[in-house]
PDB file of C-alpha atoms in Angstrom:
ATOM      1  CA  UNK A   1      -7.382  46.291   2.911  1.00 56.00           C
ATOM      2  CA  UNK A   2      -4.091  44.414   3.520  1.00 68.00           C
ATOM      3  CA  UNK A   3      -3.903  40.933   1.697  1.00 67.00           C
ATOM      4  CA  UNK A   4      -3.451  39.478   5.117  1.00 66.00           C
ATOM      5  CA  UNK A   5      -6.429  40.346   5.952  1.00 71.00           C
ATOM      6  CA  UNK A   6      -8.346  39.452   3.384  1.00 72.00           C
ATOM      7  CA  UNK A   7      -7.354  36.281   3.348  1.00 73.00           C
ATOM      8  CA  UNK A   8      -7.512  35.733   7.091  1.00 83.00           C
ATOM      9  CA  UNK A   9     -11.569  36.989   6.516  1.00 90.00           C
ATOM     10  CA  UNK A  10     -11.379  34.164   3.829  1.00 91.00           C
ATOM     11  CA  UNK A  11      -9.984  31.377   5.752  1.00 90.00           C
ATOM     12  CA  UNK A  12     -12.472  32.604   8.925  1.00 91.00           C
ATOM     13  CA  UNK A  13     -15.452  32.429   5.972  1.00 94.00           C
ATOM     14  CA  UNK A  14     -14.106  29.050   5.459  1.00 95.00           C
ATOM     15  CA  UNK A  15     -13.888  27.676   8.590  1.00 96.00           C
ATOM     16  CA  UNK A  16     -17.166  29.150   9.855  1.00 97.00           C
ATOM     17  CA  UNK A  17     -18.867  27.087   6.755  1.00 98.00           C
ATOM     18  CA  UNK A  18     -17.293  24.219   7.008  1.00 98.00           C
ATOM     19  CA  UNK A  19     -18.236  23.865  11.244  1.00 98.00           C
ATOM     20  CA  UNK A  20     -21.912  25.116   9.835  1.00 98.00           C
ATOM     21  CA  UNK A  21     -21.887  22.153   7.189  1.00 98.00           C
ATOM     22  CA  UNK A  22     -20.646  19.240   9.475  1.00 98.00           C
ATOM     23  CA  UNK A  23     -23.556  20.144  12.131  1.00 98.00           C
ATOM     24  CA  UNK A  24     -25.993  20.154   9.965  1.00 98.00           C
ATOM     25  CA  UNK A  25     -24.789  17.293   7.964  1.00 98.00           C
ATOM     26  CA  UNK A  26     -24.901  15.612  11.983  1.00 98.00           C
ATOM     27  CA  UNK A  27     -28.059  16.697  12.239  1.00 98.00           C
ATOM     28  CA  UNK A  28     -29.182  15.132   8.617  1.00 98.00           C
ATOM     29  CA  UNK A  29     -27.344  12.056   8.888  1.00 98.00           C
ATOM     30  CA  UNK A  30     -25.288  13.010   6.400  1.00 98.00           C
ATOM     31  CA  UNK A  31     -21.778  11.439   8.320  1.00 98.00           C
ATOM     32  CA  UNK A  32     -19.286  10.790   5.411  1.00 97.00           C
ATOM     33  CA  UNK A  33     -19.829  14.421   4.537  1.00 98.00           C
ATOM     34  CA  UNK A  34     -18.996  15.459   8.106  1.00 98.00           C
ATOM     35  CA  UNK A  35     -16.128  13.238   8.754  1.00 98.00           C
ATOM     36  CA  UNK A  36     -14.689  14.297   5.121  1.00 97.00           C
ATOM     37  CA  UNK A  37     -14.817  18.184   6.836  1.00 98.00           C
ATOM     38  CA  UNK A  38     -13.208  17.195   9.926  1.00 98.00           C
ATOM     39  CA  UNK A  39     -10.036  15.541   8.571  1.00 97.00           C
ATOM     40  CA  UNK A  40     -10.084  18.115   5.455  1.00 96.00           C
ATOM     41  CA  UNK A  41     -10.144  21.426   9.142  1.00 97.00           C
ATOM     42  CA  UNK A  42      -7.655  18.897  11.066  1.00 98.00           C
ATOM     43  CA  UNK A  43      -5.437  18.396   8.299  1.00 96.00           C
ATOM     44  CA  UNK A  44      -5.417  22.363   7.142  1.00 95.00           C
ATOM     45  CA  UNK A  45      -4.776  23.323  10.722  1.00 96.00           C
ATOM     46  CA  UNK A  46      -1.860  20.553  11.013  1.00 96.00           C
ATOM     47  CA  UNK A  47      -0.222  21.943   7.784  1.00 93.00           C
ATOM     48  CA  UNK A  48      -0.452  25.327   8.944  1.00 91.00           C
ATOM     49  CA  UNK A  49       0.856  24.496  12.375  1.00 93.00           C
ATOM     50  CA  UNK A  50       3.925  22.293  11.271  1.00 92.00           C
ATOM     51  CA  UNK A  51       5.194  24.998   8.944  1.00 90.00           C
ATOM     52  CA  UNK A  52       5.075  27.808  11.086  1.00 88.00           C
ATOM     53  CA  UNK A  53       7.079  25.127  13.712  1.00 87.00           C
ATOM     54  CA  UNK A  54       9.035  24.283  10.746  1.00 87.00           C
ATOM     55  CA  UNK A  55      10.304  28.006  10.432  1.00 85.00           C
ATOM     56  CA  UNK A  56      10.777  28.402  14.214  1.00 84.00           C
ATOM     57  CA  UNK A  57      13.624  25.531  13.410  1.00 82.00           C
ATOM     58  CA  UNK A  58      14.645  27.465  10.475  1.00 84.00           C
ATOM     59  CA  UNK A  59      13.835  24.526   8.090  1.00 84.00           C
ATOM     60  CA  UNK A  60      12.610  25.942   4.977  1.00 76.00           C
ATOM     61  CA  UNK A  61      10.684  21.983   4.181  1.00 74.00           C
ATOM     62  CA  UNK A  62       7.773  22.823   1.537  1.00 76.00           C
ATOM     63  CA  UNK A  63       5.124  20.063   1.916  1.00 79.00           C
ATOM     64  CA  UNK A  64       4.079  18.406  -1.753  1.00 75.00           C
ATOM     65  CA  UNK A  65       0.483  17.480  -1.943  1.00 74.00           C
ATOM     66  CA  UNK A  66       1.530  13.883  -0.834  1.00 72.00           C
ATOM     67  CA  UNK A  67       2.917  14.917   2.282  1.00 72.00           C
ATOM     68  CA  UNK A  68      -0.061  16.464   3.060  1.00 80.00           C
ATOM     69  CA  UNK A  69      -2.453  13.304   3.659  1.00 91.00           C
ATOM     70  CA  UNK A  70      -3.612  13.669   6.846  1.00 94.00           C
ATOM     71  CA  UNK A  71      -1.681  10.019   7.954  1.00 93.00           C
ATOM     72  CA  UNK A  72       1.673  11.886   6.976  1.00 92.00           C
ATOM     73  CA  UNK A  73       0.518  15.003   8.821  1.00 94.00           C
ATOM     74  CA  UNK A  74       0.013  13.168  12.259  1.00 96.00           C
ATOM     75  CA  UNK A  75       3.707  11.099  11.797  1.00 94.00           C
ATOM     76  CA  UNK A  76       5.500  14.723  11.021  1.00 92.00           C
ATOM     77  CA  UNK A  77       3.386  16.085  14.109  1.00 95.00           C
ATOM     78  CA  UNK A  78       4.067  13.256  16.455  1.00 96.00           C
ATOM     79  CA  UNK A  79       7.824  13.745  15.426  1.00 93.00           C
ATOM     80  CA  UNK A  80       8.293  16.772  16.747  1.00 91.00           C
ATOM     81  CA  UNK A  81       6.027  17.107  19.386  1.00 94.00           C
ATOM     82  CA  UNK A  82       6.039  13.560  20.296  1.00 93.00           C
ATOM     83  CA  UNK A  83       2.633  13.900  23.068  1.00 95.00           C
ATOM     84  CA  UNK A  84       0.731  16.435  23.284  1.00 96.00           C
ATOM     85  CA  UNK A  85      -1.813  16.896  26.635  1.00 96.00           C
ATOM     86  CA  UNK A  86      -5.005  18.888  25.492  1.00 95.00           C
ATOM     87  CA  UNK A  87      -7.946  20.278  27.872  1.00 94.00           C
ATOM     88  CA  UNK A  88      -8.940  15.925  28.854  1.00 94.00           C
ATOM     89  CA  UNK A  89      -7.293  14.266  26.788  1.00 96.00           C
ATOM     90  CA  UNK A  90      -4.106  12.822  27.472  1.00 97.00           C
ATOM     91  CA  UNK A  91      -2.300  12.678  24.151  1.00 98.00           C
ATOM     92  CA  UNK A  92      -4.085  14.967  21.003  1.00 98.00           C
ATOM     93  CA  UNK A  93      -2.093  13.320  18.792  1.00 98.00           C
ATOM     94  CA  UNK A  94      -3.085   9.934  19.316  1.00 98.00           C
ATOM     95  CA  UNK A  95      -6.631  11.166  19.774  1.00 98.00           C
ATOM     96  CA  UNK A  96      -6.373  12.373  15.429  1.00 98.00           C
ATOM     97  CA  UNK A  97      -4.245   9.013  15.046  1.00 98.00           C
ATOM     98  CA  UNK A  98      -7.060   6.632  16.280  1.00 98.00           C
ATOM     99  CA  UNK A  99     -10.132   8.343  14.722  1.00 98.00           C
ATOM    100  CA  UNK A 100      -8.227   8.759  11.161  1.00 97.00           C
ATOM    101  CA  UNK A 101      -8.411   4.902  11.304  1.00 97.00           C
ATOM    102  CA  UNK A 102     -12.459   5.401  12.004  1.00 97.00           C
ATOM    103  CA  UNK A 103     -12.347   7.805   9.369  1.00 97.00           C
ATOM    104  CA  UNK A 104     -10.787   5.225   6.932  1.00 95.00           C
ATOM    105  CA  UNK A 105     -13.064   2.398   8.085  1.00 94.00           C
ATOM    106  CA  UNK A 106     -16.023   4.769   7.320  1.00 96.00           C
ATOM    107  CA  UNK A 107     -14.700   5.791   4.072  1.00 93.00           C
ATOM    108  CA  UNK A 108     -13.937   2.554   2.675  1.00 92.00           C
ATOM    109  CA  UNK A 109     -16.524   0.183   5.132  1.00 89.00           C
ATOM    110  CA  UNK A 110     -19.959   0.078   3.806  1.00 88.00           C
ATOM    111  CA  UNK A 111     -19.264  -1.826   1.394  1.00 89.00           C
ATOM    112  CA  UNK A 112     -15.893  -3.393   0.882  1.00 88.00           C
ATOM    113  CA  UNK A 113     -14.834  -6.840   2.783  1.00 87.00           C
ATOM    114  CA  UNK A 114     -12.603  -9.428   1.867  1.00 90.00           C
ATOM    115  CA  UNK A 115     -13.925 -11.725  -0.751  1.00 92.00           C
ATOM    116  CA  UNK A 116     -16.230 -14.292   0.646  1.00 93.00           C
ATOM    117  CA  UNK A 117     -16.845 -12.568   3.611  1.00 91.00           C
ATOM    118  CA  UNK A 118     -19.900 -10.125   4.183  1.00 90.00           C
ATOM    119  CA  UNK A 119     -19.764  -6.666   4.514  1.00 89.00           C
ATOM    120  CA  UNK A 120     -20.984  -4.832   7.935  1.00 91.00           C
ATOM    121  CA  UNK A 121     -24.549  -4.210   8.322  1.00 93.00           C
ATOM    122  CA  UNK A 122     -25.806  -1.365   7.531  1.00 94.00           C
ATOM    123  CA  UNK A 123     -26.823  -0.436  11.099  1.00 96.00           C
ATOM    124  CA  UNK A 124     -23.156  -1.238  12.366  1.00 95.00           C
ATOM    125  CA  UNK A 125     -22.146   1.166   9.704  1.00 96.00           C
ATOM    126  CA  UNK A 126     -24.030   4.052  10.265  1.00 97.00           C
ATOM    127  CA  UNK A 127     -23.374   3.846  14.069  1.00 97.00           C
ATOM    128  CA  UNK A 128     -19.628   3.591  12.921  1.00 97.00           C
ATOM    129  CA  UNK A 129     -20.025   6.467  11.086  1.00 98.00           C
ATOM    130  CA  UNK A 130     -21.914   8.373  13.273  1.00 98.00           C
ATOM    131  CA  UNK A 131     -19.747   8.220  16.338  1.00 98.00           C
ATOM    132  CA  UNK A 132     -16.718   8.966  14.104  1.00 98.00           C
ATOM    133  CA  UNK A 133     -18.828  12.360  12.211  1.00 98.00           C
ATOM    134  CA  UNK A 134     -19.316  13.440  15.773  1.00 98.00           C
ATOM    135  CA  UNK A 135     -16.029  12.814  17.578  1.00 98.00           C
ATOM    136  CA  UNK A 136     -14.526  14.235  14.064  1.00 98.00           C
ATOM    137  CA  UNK A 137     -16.138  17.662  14.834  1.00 98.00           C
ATOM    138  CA  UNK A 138     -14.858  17.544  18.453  1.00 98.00           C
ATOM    139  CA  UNK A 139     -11.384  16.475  17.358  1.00 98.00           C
ATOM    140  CA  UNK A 140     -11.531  19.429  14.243  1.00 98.00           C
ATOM    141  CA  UNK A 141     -12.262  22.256  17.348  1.00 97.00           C
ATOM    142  CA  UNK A 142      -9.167  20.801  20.180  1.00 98.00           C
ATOM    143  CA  UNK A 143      -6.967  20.673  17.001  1.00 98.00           C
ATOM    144  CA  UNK A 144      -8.288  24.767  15.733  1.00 96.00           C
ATOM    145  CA  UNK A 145      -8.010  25.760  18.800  1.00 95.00           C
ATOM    146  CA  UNK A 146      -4.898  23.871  20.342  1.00 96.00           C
ATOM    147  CA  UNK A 147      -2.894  24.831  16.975  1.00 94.00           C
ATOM    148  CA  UNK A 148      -3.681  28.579  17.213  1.00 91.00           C
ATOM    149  CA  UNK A 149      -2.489  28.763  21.000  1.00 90.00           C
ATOM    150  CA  UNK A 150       0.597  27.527  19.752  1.00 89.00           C
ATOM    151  CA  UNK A 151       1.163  29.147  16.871  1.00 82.00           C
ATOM    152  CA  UNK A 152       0.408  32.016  19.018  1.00 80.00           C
ATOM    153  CA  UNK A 153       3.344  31.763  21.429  1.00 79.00           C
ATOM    154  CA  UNK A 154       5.910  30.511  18.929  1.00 76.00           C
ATOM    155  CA  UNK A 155       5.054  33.670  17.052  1.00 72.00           C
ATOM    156  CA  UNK A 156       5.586  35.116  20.211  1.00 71.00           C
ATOM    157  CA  UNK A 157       8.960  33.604  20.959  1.00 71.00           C
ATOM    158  CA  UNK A 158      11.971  35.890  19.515  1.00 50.00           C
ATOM    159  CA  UNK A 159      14.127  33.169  18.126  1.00 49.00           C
ATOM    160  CA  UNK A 160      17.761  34.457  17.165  1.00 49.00           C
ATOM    161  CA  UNK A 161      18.882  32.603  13.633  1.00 46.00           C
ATOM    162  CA  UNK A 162      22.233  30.466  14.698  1.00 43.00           C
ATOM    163  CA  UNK A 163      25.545  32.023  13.455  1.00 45.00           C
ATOM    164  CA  UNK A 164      27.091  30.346  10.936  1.00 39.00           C
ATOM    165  CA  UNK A 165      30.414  28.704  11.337  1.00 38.00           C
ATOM    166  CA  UNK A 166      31.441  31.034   7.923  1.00 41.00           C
ATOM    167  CA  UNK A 167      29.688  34.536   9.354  1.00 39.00           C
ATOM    168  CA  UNK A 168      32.996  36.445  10.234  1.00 40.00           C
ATOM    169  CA  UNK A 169      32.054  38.213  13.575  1.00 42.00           C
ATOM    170  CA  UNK A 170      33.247  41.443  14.546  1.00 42.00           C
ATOM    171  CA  UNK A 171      36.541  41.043  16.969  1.00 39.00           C
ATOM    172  CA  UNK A 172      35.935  42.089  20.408  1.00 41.00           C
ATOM    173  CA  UNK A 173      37.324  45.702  21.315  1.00 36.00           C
ATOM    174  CA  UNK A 174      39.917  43.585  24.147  1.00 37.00           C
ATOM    175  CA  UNK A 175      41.174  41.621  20.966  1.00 37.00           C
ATOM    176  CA  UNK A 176      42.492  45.012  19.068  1.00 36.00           C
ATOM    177  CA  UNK A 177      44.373  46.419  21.762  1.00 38.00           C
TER     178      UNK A 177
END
């Protein structure tokens, strides 16, 4: 079996686990540990997307584990693709912007306020949470399946590599009569 393979049955094994865990984590009211799957899918699908983009341009960028937070992610993404239309939503991009500030609220909400000031309750928080585990799953499917269709057709795409200003070309026949 080709390594490609193998580690495309891998990454499938992966993904098919991790969509398993966040509904049933849904389903248990387990939200932290579904929103933690959805950006950990949104931000692995990103990262796989904006280097395969990245070699279209013939940048040869490696990403360092710091790049690769998913806030960093969604600036490099809205860089180059600037809006993105997907199925009903108007702009996919903003869509991960706006719930990665949910997710951060849930992550860091249930608890911490500014001093002197109460937390949220505890019913605000798992409602919070809740409606962020859930749109988190949505938002982890559009972004699988929006970054494969694209990846798809810039695979697709022949791209010729630019001529260098220093790649002596061949002279034309005309030019050695």
């Amino acid at each position: 079996m080709k390594a490609e393979t193998t580690k495309n049955i891998i990454k499938f094994q992966s993904y098919k686990f991790a969509f398993e865990r966040m509904e049933e984590a849904i389903k248990k009211e387990f939200f932290l540990e579904s929103i933690m799957i959805a950006e950990s899918i949104i931000s692995d699908r990103l990262l796989s997307y904006l280097i395969v983009k990245l070699k279209e341009a013939g940048e040869t960028h490696q990403f360092t584990n710091k790049e690769t937070f998913l806030g960093r992610l969604i600036q490099e993404w809205k860089r180059r693709d600037e809006i993105v239309p997907y199925k009903t939503r108007e702009d996919l991009i903003d869509a991960v912007r706006l719930w990665s500030y949910d997710r951060n609220e849930c992550a860091h909400g249930l608890v911490k306020s500014q001093p002197g000031e109460p937390s949220i309750s505890v019913e605000e928080f798992i409602k919070k949470a809740s409606e962020c585990a859930v749109n988190g799953k949505q938002l982890a499917r559009d972004v699988c399946s929006w970054t494969q269709t694209k990846k798809s057709k810039i695979r697709k795409m022949k791209v010729p590599a630019p001529e260098s200003i220093d790649t002596p070309t061949k002279p034309a026949f005309s030019d050695l009569i």
